[in-house]
PDB file of C-alpha atoms in Angstrom:
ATOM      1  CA  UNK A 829     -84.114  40.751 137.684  1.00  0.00           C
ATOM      2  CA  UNK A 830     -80.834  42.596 137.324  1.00  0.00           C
ATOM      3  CA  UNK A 831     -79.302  39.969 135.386  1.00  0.00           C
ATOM      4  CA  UNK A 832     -82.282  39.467 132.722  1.00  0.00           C
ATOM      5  CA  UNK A 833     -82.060  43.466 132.169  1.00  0.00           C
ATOM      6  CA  UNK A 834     -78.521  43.277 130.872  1.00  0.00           C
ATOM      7  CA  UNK A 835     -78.780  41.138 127.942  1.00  0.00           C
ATOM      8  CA  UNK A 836     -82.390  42.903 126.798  1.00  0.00           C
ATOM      9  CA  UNK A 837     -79.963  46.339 126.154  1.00  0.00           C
ATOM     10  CA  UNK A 838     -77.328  44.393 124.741  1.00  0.00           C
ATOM     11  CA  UNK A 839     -80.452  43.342 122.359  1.00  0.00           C
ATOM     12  CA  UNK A 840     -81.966  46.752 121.816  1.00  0.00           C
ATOM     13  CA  UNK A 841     -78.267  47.992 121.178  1.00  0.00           C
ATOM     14  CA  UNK A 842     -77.703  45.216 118.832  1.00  0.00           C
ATOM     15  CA  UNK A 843     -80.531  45.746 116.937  1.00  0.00           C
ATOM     16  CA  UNK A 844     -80.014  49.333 116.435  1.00  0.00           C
ATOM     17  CA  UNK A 845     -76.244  48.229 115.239  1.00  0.00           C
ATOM     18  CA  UNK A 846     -77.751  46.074 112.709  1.00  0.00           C
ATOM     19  CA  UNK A 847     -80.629  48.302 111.789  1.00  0.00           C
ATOM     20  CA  UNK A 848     -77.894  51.113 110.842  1.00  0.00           C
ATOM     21  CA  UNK A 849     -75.922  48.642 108.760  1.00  0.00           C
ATOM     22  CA  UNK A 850     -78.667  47.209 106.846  1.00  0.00           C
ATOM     23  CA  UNK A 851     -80.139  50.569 105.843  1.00  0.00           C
ATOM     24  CA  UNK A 852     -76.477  51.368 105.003  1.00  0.00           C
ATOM     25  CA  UNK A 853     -76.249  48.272 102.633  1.00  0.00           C
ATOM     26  CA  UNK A 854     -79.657  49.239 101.005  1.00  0.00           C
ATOM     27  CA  UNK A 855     -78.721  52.577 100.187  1.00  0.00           C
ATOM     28  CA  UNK A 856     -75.441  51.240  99.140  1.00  0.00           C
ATOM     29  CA  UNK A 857     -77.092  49.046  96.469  1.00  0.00           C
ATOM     30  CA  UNK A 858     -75.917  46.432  98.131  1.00  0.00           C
ATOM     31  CA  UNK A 859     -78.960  44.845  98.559  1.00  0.00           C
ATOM     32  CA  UNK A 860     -81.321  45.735  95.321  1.00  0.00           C
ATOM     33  CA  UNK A 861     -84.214  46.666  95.345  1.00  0.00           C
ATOM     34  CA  UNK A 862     -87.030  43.017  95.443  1.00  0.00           C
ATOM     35  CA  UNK A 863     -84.129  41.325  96.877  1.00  0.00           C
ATOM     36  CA  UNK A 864     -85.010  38.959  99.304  1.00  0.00           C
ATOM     37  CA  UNK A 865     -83.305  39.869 102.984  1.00  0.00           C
ATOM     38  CA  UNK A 866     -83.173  36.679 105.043  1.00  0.00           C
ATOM     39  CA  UNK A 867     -82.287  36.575 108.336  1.00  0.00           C
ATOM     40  CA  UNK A 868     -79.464  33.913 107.871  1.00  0.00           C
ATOM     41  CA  UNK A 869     -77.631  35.097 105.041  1.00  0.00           C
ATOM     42  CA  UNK A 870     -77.762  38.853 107.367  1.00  0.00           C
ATOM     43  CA  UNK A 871     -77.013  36.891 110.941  1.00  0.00           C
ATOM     44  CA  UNK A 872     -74.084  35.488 108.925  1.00  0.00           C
ATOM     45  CA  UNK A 873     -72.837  38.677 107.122  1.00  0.00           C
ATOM     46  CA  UNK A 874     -73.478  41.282 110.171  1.00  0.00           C
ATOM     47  CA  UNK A 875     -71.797  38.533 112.968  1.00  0.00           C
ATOM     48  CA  UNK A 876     -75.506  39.523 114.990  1.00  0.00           C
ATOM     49  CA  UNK A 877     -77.619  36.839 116.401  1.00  0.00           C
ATOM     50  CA  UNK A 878     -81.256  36.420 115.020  1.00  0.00           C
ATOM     51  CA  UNK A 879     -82.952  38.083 117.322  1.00  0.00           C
ATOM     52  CA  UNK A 880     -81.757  41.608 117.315  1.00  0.00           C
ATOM     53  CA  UNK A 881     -81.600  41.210 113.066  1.00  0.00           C
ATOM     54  CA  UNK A 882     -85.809  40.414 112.976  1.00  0.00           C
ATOM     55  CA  UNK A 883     -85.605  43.210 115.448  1.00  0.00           C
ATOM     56  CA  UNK A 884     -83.896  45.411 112.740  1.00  0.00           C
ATOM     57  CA  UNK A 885     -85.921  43.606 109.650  1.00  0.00           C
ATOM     58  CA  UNK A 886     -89.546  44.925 111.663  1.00  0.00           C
ATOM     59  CA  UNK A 887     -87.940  48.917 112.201  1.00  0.00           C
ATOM     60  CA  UNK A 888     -86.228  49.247 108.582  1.00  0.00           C
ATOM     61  CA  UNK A 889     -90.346  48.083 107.228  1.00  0.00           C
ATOM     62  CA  UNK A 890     -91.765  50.448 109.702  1.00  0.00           C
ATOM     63  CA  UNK A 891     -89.390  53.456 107.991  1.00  0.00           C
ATOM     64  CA  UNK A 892     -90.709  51.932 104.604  1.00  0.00           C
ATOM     65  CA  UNK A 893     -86.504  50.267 102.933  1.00  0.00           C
ATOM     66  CA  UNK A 894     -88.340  47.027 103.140  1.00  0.00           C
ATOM     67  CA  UNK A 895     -91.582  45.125 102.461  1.00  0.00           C
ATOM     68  CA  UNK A 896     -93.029  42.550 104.114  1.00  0.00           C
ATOM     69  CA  UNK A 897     -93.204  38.785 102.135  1.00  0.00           C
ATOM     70  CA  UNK A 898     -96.798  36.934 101.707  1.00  0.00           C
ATOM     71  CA  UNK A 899     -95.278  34.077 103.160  1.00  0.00           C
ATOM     72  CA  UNK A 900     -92.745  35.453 105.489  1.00  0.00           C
ATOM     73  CA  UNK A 901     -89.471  37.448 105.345  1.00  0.00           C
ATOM     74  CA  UNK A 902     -88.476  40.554 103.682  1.00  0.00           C
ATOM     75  CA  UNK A 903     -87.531  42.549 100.626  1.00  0.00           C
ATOM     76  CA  UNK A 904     -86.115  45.617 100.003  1.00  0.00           C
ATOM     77  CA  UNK A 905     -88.404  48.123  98.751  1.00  0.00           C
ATOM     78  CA  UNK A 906     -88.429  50.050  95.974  1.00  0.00           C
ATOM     79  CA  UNK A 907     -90.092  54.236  95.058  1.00  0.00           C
ATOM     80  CA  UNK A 908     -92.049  55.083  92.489  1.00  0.00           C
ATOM     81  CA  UNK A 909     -91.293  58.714  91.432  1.00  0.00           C
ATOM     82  CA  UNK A 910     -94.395  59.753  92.742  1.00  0.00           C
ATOM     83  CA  UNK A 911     -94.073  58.112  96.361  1.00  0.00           C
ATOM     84  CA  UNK A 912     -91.544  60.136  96.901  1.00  0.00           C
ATOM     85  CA  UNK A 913     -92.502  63.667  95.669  1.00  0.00           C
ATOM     86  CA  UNK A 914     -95.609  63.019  97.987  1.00  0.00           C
ATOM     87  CA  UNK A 915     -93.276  62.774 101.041  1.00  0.00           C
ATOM     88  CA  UNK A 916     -91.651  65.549 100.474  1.00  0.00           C
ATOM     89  CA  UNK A 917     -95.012  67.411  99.792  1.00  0.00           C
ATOM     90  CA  UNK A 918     -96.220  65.945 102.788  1.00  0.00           C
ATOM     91  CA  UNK A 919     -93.209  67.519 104.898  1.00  0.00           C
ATOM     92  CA  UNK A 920     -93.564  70.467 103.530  1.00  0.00           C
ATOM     93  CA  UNK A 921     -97.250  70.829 104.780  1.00  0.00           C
ATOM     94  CA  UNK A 922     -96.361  69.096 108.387  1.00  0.00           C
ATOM     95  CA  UNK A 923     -93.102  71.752 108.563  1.00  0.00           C
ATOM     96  CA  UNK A 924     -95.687  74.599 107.055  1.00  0.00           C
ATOM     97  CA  UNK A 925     -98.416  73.271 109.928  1.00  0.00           C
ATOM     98  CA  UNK A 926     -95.406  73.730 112.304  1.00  0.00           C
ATOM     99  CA  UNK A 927     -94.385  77.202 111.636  1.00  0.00           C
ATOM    100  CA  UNK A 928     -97.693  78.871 111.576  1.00  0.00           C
ATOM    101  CA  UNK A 929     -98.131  77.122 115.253  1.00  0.00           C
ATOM    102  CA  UNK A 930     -95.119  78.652 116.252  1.00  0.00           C
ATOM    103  CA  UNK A 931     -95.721  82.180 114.875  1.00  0.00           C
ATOM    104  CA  UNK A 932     -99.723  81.434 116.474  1.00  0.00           C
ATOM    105  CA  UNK A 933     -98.040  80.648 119.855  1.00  0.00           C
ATOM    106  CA  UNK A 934     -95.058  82.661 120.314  1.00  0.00           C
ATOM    107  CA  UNK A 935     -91.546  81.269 120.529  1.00  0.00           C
ATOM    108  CA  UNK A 936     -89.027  82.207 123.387  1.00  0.00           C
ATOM    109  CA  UNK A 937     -86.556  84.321 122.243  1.00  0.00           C
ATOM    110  CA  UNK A 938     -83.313  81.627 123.312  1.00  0.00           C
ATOM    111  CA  UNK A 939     -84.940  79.322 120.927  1.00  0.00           C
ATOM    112  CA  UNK A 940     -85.007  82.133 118.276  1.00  0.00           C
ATOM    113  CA  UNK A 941     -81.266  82.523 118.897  1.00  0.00           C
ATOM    114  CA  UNK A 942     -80.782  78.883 118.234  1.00  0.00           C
ATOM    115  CA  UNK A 943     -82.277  78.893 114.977  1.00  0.00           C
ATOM    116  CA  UNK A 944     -80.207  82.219 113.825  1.00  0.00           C
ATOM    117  CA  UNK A 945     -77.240  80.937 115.468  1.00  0.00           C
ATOM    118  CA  UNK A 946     -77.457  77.598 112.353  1.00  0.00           C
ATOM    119  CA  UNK A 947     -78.620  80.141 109.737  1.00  0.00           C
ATOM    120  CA  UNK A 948     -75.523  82.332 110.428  1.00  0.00           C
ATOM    121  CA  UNK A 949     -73.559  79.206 109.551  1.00  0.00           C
ATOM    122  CA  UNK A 950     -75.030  78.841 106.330  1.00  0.00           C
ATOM    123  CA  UNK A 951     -74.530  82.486 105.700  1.00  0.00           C
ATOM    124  CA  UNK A 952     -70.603  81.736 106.531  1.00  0.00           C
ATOM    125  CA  UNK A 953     -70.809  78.686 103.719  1.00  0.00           C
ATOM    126  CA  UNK A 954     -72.749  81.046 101.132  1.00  0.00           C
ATOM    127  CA  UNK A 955     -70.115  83.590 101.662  1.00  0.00           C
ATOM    128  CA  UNK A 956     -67.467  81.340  99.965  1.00  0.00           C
ATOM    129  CA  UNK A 957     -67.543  81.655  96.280  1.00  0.00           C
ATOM    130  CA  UNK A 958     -67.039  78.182  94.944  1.00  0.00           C
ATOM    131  CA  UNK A 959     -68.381  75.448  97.412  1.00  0.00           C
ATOM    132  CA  UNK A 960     -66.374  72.070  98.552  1.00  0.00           C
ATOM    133  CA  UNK A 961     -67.692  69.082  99.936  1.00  0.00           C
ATOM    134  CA  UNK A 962     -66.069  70.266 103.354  1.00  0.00           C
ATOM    135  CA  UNK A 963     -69.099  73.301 102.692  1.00  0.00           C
ATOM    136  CA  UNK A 964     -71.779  70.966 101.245  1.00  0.00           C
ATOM    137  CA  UNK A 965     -71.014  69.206 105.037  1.00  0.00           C
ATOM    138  CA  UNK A 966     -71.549  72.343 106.889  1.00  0.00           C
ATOM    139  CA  UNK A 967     -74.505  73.187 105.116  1.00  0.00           C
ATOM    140  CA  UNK A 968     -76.274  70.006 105.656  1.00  0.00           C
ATOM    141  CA  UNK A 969     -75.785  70.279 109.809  1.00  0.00           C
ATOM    142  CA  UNK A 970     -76.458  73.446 109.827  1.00  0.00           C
ATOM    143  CA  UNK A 971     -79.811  72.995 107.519  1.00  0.00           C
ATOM    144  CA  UNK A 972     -80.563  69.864 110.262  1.00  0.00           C
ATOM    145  CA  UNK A 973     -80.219  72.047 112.957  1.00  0.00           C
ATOM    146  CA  UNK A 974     -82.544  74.967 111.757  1.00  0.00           C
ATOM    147  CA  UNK A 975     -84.942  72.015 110.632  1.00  0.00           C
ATOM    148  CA  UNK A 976     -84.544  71.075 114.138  1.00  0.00           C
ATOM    149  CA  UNK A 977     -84.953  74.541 116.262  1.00  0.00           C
ATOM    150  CA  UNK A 978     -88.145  75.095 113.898  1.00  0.00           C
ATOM    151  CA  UNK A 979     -89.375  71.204 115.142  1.00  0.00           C
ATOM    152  CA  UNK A 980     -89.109  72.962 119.041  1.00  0.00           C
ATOM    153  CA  UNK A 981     -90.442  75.857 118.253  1.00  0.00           C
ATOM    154  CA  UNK A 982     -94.326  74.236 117.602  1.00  0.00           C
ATOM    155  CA  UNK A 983     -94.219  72.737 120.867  1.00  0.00           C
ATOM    156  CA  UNK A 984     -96.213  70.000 119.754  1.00  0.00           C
ATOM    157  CA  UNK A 985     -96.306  66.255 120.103  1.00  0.00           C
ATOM    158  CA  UNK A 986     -98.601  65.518 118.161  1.00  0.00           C
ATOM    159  CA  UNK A 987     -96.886  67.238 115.262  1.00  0.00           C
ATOM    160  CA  UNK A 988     -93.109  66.814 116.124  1.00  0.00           C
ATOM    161  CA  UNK A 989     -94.196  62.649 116.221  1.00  0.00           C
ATOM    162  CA  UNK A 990     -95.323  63.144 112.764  1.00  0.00           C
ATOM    163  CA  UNK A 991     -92.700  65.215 111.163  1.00  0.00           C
ATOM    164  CA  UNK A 992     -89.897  62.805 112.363  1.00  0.00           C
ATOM    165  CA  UNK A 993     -92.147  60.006 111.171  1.00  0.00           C
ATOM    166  CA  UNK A 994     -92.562  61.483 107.462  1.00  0.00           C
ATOM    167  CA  UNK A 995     -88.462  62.231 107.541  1.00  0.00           C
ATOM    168  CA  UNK A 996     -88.275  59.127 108.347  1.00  0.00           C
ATOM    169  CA  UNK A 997     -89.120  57.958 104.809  1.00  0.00           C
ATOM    170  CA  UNK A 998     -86.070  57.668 102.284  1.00  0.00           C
ATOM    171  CA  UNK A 999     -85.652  61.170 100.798  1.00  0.00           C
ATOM    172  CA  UNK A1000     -88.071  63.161 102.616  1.00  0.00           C
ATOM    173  CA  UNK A1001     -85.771  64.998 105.286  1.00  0.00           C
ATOM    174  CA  UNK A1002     -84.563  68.480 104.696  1.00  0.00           C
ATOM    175  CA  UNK A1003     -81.429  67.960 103.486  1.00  0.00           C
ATOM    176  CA  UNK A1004     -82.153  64.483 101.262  1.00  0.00           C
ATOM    177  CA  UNK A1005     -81.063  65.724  97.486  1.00  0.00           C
ATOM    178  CA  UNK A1006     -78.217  68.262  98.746  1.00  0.00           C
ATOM    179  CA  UNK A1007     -75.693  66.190  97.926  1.00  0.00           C
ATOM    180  CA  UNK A1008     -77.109  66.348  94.231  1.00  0.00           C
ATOM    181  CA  UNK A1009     -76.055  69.789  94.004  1.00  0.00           C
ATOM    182  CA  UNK A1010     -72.748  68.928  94.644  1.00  0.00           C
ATOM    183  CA  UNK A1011     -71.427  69.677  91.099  1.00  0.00           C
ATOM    184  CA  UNK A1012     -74.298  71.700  89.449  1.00  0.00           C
ATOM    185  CA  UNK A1013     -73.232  74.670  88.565  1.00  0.00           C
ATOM    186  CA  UNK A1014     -76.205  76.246  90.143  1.00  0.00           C
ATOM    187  CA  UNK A1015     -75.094  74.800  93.549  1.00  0.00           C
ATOM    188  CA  UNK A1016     -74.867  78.024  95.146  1.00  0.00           C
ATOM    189  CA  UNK A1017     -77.448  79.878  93.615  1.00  0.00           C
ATOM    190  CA  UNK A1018     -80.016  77.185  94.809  1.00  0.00           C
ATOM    191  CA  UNK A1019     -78.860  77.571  98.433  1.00  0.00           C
ATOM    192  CA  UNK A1020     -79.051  81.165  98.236  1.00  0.00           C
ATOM    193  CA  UNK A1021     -82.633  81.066  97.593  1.00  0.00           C
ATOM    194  CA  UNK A1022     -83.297  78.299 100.319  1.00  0.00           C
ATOM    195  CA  UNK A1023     -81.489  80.824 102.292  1.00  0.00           C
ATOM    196  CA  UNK A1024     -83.665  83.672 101.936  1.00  0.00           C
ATOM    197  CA  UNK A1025     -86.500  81.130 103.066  1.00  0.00           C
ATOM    198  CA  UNK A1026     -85.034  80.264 105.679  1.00  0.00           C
ATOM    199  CA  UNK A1027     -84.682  83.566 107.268  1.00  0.00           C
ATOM    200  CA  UNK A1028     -88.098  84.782 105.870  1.00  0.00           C
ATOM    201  CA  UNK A1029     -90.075  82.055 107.716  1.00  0.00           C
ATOM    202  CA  UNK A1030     -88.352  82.887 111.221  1.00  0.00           C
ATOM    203  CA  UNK A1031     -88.978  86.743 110.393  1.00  0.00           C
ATOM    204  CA  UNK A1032     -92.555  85.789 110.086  1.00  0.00           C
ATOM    205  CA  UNK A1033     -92.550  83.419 113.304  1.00  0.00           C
ATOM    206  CA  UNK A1034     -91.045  86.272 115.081  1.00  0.00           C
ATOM    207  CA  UNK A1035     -93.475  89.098 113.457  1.00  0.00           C
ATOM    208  CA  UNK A1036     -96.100  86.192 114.642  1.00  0.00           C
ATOM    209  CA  UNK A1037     -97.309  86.102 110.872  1.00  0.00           C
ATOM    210  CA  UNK A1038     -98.328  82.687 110.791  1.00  0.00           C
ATOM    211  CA  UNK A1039    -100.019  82.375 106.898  1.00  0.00           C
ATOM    212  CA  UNK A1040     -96.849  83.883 105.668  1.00  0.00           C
ATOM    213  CA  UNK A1041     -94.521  81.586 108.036  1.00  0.00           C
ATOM    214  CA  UNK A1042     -96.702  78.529 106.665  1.00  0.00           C
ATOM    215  CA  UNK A1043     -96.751  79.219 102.579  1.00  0.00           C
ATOM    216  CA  UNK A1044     -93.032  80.404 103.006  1.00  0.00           C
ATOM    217  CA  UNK A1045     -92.126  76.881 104.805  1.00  0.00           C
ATOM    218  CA  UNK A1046     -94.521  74.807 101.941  1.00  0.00           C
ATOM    219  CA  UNK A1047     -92.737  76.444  99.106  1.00  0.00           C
ATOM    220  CA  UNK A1048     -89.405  75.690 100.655  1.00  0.00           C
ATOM    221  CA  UNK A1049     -90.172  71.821 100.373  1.00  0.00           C
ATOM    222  CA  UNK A1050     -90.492  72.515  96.277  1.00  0.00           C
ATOM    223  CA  UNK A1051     -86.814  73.081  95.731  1.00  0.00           C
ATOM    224  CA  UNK A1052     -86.595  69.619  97.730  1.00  0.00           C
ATOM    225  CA  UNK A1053     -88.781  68.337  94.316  1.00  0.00           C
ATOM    226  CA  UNK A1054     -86.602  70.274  92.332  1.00  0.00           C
ATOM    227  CA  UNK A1055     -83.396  68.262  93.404  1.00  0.00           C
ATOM    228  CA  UNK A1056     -85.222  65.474  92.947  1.00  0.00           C
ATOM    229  CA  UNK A1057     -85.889  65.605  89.635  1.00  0.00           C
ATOM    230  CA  UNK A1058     -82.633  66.462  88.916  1.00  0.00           C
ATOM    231  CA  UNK A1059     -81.517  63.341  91.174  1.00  0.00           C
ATOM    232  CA  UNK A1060     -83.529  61.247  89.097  1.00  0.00           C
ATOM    233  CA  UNK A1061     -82.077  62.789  85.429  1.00  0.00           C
ATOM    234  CA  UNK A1062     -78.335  62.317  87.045  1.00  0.00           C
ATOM    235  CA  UNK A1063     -78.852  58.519  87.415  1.00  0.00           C
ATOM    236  CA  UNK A1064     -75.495  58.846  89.859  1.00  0.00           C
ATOM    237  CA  UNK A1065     -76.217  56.295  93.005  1.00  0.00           C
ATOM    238  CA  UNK A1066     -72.021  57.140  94.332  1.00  0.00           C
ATOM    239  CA  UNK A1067     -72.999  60.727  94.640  1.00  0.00           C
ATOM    240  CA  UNK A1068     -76.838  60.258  96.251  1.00  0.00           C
ATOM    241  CA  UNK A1069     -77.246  56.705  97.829  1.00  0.00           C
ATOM    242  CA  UNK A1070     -80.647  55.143  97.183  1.00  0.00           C
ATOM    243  CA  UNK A1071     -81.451  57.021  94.193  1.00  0.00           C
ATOM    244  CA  UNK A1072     -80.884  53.642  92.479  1.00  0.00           C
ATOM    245  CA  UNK A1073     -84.532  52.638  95.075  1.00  0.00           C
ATOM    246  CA  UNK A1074     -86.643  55.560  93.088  1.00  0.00           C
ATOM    247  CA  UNK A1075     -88.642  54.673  89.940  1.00  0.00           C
ATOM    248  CA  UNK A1076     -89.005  56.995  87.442  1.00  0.00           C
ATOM    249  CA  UNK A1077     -92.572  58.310  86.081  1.00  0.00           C
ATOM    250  CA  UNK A1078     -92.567  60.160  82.837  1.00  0.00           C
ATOM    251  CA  UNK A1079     -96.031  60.953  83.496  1.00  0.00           C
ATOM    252  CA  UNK A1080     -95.111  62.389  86.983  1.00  0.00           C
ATOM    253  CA  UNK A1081     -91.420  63.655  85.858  1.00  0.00           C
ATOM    254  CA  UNK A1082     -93.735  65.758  83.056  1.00  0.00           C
ATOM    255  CA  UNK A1083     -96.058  66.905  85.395  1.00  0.00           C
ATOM    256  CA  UNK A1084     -93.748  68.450  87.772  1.00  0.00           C
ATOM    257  CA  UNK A1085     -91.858  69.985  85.777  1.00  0.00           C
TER     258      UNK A1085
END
């Protein structure tokens, strides 16, 4: 029994490998978007036996990179405009859901502390006057962590399973489009007011407000469609890999704005 155990990790850790690097390649461009993905061509270019890689194939279709074929195989996937500004409307209602629980419930204070404890990092960023990409770094762990802390705070299941499924989805986590901001001039003012929600939604959780805590958490998502949009104008797949995946809508693109 012992023996047949080993190689089924050395699978499951295989297949994660390869699941990383194809997802990397996709985003990369690497692999357009309609493009076939066969297994051999992948076995050969990873150095992974077939299994683990149709391991991979099944988990990047379940996150939504690829498609499955009619007639078997895969193809990378590509966005329409719209798919994506409903994921990130659809986060923003799951992480709105999430905070009124938690201001509804009550959240121990060492959890509080956790969450303050990433938005004082952001404050120390914020505090610089022109932004690097050593800050645009630090911002996006410590926005990951706060995302996090407010996941815990819920106590839920039922809704942390769906949140991490919906971030799962290209450009729908929390921190998706930063990198977009990396040379508007508005960088900084943008983060500011992400900022302020931030620490308004745990004042509510804490003041156990939990309408405010939700409509503050569901307009936060909006500056997500904001980048977006910009992503989208800025056409720049080196500085936001897998932008080249979205399709742009001028119907959509109009409405939004």
């Amino acid at each position: 029994m012992m023996t047949s155990a080993i190689p089924t990790a050395e699978g499951g850790s295989q297949a994660v490998r390869a699941q990383l690097q194809l997802r990397e390649m996709i985003l990369a461009g690497e692999l357009p978007p309609g493009e076939r993905v066969g297994e051999v061509a992948i076995v050969e270019k990873l150095g992974i036996s077939r299994t683990p890689i149709r391991a991979a194939l099944v988990r990047l279709e379940q996150e939504g990179l690829l498609e499955a074929l009619p007639h078997g195989g895969f193809a990378v996937r590509s966005f329409s405009e719209r798919e994506v500004a409903d994921a990130i409307e659809l986060r923003g209602t799951l992480e709105g859901l999430l905070a009124r629980v938690a201001a509804e419930r009550g959240v121990p204070s060492a959890l509080l502390g956790e969450a303050r404890e990433a938005l004082d990092e952001i404050d120390a960023v914020l505090a610089r006057p022109q932004l690097d990409e050593a800050d645009f770094t630090r911002y996006v762990a410590a926005n990951g962590r706060f995302h996090a802390a407010l996941l815990r705070m819920a106590d839920s299941r039922v809704l942390a399973r769906e949140v991490e499924r919906v971030v799962r989805m290209p450009f729908a986590s929390p921190s998706a489009f930063v990198v977009v901001q990396a040379d508007s001039p508005q960088a900084r003012d943008m983060f500011v007011v992400a900022q302020a929600q931030h620490r308004a939604v745990l004042d509510a959780i804490q003041r156990r407000e939990g309408a405010r805590a939700e409509a503050i958490m569901r307009e936060h998502a909006r500056i997500a469609q904001r980048n977006l949009r910009e992503a989208l104008r800025l056409q720049r797949p080196q500085a936001l890999p897998g932008v080249a995946l979205i399709r742009p809508e001028a119907s959509t693109f109009t409405r939004m704005k």
